[in-house]
mmCIF file of C-alpha atoms in Angstrom:
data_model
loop_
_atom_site.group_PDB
_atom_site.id
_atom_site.type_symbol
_atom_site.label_atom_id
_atom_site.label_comp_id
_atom_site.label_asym_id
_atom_site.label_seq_id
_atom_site.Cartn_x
_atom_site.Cartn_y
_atom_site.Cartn_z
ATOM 1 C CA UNK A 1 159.800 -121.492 74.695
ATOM 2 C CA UNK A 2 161.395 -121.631 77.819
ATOM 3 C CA UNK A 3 159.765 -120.227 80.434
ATOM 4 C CA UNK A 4 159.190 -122.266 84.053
ATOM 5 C CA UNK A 5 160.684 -125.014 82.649
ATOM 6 C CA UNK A 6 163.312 -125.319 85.427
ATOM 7 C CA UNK A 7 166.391 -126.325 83.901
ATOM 8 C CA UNK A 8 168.776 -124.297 85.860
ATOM 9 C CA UNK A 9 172.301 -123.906 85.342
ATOM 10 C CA UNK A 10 174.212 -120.806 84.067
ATOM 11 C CA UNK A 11 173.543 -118.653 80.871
ATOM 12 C CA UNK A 12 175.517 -120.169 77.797
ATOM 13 C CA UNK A 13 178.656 -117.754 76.565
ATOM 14 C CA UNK A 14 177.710 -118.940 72.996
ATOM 15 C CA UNK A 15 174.182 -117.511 73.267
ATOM 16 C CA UNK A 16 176.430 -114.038 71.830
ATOM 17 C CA UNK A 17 176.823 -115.714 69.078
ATOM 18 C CA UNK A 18 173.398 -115.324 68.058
ATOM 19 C CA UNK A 19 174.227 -111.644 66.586
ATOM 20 C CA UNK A 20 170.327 -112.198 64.659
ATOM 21 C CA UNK A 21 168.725 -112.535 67.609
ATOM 22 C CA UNK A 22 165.400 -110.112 68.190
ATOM 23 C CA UNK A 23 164.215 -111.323 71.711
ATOM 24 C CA UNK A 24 165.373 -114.017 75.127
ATOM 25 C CA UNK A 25 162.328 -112.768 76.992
ATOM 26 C CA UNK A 26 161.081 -116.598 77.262
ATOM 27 C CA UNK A 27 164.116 -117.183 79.647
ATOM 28 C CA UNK A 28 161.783 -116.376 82.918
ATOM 29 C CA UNK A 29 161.735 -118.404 85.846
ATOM 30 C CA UNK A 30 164.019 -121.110 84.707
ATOM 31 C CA UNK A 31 166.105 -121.065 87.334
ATOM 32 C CA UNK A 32 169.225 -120.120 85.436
ATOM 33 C CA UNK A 33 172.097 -119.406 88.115
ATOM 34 C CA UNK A 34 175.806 -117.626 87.681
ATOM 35 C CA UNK A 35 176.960 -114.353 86.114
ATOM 36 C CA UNK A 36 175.117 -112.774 83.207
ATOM 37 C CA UNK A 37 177.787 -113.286 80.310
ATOM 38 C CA UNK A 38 179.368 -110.529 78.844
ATOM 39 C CA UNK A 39 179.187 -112.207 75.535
ATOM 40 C CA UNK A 40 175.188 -111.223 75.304
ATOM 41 C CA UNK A 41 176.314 -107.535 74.726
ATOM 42 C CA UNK A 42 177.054 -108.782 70.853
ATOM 43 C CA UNK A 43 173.201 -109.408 70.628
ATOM 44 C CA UNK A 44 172.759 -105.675 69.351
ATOM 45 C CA UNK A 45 169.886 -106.648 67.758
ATOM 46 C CA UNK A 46 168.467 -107.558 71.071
ATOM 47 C CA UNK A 47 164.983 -105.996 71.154
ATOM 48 C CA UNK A 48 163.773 -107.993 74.633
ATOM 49 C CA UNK A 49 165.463 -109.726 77.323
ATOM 50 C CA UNK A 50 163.598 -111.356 80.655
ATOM 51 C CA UNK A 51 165.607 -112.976 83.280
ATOM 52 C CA UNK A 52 163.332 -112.173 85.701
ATOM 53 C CA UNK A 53 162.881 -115.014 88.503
ATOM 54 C CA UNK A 54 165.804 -116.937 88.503
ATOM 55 C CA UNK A 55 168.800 -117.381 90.685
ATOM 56 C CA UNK A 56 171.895 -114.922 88.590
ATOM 57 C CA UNK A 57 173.978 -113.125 90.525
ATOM 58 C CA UNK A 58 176.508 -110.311 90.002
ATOM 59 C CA UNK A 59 176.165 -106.758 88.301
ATOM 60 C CA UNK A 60 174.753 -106.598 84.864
ATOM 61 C CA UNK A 61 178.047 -106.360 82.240
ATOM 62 C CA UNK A 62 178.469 -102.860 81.068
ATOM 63 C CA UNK A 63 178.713 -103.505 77.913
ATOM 64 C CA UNK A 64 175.044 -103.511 77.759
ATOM 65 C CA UNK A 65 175.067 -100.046 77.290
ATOM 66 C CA UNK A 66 175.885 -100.467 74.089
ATOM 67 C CA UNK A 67 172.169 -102.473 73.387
ATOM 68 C CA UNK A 68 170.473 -99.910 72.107
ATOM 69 C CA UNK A 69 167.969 -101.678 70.586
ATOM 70 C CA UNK A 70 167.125 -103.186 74.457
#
């Protein structure tokens, strides 16, 4: 549970490696900053994803399209 807890900084690469993951919707208003990495687009299994209110910037990675599951 992660949400408002502030701790900034950019999104981990190695959260793709988390292939079992269902959901990162706790991820809200944590003031996460940088790119979106590519590397989520392995979390196929990815039912949920909120990065709402933070500070990312730059287009979403295409490879997203390939969440189906999102």
């Amino acid at each position: 549970y992660l949400r408002d807890v502030k701790q900034g900084g950019p999104l981990p690469e190695s959260l793709g490696s988390l292939t079992e993951l269902f959901s990162l919707y706790e991820l809200s208003n944590t003031s996460l900053t940088g790119i979106i990495p590519a590397s989520l687009g392995a979390l196929t299994k990815l039912r949920m994803l909120d990065l709402n209110t933070n500070k990312l910037s730059g287009p979403v990675p295409a490879i997203f399209g390939n969440m189906t599951s999102l």
